Backbone as XML, in Angstrom:
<?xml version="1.0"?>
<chain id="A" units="angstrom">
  <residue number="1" name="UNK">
    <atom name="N" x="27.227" y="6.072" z="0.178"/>
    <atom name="CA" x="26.149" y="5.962" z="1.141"/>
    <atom name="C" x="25.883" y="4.496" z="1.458"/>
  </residue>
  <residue number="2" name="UNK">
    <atom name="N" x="25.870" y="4.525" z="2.499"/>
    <atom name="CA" x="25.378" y="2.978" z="3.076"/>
    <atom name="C" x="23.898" y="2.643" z="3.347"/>
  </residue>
  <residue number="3" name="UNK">
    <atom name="N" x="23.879" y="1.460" z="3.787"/>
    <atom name="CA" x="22.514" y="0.795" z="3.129"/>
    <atom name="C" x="21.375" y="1.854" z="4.319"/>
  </residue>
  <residue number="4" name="UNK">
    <atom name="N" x="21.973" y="1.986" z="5.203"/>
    <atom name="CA" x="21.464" y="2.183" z="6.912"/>
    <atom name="C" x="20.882" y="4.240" z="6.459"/>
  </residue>
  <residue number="5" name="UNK">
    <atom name="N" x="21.785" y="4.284" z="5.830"/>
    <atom name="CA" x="21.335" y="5.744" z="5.337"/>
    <atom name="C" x="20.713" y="6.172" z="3.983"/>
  </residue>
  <residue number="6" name="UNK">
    <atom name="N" x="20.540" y="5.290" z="2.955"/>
    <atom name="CA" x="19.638" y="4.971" z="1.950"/>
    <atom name="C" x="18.062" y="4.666" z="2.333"/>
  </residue>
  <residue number="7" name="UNK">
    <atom name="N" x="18.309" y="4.020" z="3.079"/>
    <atom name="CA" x="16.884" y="3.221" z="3.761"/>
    <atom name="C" x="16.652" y="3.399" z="5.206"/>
  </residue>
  <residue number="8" name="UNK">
    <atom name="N" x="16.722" y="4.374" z="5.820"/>
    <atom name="CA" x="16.349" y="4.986" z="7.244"/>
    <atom name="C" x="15.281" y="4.268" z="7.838"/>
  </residue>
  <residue number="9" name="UNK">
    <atom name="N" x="13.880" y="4.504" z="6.746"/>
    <atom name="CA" x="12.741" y="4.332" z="6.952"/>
    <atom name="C" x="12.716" y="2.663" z="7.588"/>
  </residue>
  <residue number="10" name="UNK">
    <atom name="N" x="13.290" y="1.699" z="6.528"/>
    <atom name="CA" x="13.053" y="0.548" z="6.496"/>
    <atom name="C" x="13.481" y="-0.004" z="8.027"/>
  </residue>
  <residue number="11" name="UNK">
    <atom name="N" x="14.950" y="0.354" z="8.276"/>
    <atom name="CA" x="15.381" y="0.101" z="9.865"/>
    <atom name="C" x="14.601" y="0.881" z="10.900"/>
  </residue>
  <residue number="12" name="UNK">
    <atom name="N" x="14.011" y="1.705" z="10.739"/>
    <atom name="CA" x="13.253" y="1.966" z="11.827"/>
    <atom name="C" x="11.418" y="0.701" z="11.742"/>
  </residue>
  <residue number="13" name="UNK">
    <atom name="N" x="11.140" y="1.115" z="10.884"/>
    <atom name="CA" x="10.252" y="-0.199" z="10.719"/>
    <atom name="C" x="10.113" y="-1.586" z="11.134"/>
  </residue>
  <residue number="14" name="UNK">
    <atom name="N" x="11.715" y="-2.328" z="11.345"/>
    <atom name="CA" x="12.045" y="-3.135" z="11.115"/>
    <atom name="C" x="12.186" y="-3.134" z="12.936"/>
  </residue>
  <residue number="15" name="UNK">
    <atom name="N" x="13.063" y="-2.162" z="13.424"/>
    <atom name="CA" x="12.759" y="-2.160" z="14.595"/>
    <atom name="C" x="11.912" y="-2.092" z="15.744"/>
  </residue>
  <residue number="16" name="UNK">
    <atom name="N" x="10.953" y="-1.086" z="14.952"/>
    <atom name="CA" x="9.564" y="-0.862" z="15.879"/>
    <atom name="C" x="8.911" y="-2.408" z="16.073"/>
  </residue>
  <residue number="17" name="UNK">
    <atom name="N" x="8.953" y="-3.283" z="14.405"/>
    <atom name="CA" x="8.486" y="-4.079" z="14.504"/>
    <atom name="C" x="8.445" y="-5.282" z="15.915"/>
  </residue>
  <residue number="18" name="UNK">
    <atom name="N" x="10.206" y="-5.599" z="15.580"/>
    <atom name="CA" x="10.744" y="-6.329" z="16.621"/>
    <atom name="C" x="10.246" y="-5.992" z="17.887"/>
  </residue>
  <residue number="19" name="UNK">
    <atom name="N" x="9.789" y="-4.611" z="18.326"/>
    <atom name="CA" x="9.512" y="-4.028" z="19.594"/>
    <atom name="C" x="8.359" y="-4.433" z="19.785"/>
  </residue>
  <residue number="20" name="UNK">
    <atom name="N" x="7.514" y="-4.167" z="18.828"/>
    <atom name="CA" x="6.138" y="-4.708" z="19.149"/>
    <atom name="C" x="5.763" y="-6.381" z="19.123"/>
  </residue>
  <residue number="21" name="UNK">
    <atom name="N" x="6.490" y="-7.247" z="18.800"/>
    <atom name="CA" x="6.816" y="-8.686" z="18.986"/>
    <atom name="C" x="6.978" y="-8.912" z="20.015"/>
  </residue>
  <residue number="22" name="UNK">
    <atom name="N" x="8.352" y="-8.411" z="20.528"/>
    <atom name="CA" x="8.490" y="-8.359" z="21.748"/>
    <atom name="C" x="7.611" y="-8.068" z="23.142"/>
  </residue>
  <residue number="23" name="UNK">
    <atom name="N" x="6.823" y="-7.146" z="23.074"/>
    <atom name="CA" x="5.909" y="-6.703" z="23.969"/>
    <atom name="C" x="4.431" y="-8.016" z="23.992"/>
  </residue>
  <residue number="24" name="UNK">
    <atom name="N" x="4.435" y="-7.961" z="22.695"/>
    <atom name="CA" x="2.962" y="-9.030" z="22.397"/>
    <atom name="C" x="3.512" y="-10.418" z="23.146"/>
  </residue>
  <residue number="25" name="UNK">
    <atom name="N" x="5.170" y="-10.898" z="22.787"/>
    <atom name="CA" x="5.399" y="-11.966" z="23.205"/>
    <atom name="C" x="4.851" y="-12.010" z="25.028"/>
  </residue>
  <residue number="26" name="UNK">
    <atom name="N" x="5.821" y="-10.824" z="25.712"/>
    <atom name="CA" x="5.600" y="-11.177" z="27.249"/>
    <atom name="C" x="4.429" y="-10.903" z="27.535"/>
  </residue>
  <residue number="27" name="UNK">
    <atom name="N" x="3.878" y="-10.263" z="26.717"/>
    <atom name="CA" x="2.163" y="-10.428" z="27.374"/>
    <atom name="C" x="1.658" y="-11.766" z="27.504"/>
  </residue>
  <residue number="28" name="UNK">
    <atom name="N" x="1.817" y="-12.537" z="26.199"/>
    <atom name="CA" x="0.990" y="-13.361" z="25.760"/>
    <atom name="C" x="1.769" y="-14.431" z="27.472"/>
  </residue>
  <residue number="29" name="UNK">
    <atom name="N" x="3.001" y="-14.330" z="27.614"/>
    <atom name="CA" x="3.961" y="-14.986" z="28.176"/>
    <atom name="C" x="3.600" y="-15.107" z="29.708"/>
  </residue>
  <residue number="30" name="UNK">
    <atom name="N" x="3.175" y="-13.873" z="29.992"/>
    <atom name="CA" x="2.390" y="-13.138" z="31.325"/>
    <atom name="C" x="0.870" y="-13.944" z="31.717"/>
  </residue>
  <residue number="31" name="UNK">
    <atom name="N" x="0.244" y="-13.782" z="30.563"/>
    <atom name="CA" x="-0.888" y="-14.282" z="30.212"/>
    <atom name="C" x="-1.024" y="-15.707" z="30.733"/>
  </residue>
  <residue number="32" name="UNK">
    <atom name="N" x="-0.253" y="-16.573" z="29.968"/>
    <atom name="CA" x="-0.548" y="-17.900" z="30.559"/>
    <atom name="C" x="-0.013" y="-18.704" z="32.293"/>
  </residue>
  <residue number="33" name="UNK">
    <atom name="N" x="1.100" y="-17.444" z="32.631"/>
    <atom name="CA" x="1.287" y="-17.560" z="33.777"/>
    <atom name="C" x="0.108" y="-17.163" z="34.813"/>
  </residue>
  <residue number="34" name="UNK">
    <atom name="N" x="-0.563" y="-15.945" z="34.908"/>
    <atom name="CA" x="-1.772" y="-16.004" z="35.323"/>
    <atom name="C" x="-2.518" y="-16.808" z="35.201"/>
  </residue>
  <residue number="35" name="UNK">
    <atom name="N" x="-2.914" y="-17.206" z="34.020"/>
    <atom name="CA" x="-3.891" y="-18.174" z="34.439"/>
    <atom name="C" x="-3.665" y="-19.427" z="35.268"/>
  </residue>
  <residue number="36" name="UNK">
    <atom name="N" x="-2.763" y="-19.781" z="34.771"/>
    <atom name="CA" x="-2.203" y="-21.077" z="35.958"/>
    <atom name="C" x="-2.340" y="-20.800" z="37.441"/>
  </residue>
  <residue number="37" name="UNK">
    <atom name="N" x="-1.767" y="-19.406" z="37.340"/>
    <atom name="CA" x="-1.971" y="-19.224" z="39.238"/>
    <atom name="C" x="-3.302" y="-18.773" z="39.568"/>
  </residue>
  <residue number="38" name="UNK">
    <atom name="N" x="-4.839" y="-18.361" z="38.338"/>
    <atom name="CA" x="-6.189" y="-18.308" z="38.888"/>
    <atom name="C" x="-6.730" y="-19.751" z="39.073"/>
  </residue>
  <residue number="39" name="UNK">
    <atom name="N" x="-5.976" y="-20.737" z="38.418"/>
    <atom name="CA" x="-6.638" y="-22.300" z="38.647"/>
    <atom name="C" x="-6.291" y="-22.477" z="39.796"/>
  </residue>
  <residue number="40" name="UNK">
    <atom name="N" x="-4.407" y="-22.356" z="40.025"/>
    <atom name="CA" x="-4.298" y="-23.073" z="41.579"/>
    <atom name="C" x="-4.981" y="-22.131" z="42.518"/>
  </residue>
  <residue number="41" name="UNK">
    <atom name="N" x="-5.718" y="-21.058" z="42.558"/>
    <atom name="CA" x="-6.387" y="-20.897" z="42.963"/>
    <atom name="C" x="-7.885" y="-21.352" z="43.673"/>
  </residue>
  <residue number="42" name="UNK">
    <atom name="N" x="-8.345" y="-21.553" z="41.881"/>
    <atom name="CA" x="-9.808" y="-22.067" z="42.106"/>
    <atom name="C" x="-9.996" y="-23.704" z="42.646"/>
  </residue>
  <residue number="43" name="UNK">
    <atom name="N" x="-8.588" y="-24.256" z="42.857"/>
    <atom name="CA" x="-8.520" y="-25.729" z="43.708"/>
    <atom name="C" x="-8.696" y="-25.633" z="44.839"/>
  </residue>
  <residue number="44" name="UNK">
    <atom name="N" x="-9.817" y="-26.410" z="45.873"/>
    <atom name="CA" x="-10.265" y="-26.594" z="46.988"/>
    <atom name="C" x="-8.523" y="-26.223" z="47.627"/>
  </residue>
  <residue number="45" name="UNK">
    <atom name="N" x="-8.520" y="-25.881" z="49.145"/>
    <atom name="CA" x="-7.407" y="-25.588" z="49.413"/>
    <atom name="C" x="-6.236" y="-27.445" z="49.910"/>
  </residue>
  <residue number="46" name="UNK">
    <atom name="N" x="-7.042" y="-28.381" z="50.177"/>
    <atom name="CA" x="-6.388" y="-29.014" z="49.895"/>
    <atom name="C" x="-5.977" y="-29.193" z="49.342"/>
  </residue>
  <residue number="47" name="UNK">
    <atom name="N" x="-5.890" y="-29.427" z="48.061"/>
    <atom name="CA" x="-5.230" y="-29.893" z="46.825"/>
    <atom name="C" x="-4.030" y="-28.960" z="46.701"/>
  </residue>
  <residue number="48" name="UNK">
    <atom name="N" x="-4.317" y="-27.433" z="46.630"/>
    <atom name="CA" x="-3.106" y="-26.849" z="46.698"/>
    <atom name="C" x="-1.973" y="-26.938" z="47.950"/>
  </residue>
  <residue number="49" name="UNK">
    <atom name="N" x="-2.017" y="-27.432" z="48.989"/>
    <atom name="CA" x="-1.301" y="-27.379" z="49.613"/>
    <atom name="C" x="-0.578" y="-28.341" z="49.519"/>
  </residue>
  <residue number="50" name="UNK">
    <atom name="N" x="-0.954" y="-29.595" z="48.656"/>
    <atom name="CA" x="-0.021" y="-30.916" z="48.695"/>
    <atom name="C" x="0.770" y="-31.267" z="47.135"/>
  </residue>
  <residue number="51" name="UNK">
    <atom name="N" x="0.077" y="-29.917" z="46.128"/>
    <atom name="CA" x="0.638" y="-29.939" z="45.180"/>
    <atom name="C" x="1.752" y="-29.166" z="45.165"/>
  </residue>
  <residue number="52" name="UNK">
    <atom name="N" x="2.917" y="-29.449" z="43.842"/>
    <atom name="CA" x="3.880" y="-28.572" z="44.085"/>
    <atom name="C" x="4.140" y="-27.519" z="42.435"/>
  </residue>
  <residue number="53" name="UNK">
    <atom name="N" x="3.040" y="-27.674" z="41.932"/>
    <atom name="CA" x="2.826" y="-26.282" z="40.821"/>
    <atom name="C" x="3.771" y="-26.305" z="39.854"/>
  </residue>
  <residue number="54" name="UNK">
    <atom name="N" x="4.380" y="-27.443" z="39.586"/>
    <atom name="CA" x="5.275" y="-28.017" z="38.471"/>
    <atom name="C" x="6.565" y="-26.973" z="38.753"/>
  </residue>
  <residue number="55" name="UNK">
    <atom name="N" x="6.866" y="-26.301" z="39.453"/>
    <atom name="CA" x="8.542" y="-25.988" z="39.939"/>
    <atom name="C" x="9.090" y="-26.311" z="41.328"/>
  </residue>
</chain>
């Protein structure tokens, strides 16, 4: 028996984990992209039109 079928439990654990990392990461990732685009928002509209939003 191999390790993968001794310990079922543990690789599924191990995976869910990674999954839920994953998800928390692009949120968090999502997250700070919004906010950047509610500031260039909340800038008088001059300012946004002569800035270039760091890309």
């Amino acid at each position: 028996m191999g390790f993968l079928e001794r310990h079922a439990e543990y690789v599924v654990l191990w995976v869910t984990l990674v999954v839920w990392l994953g998800i928390a990461a692009s949120l968090l990732w999502m997250e700070r992209r919004l906010r950047r685009v509610e500031q260039q928002m909340e800038r008088p509209r001059e300012q946004r039109r002569f800035s270039s939003g760091g890309q």
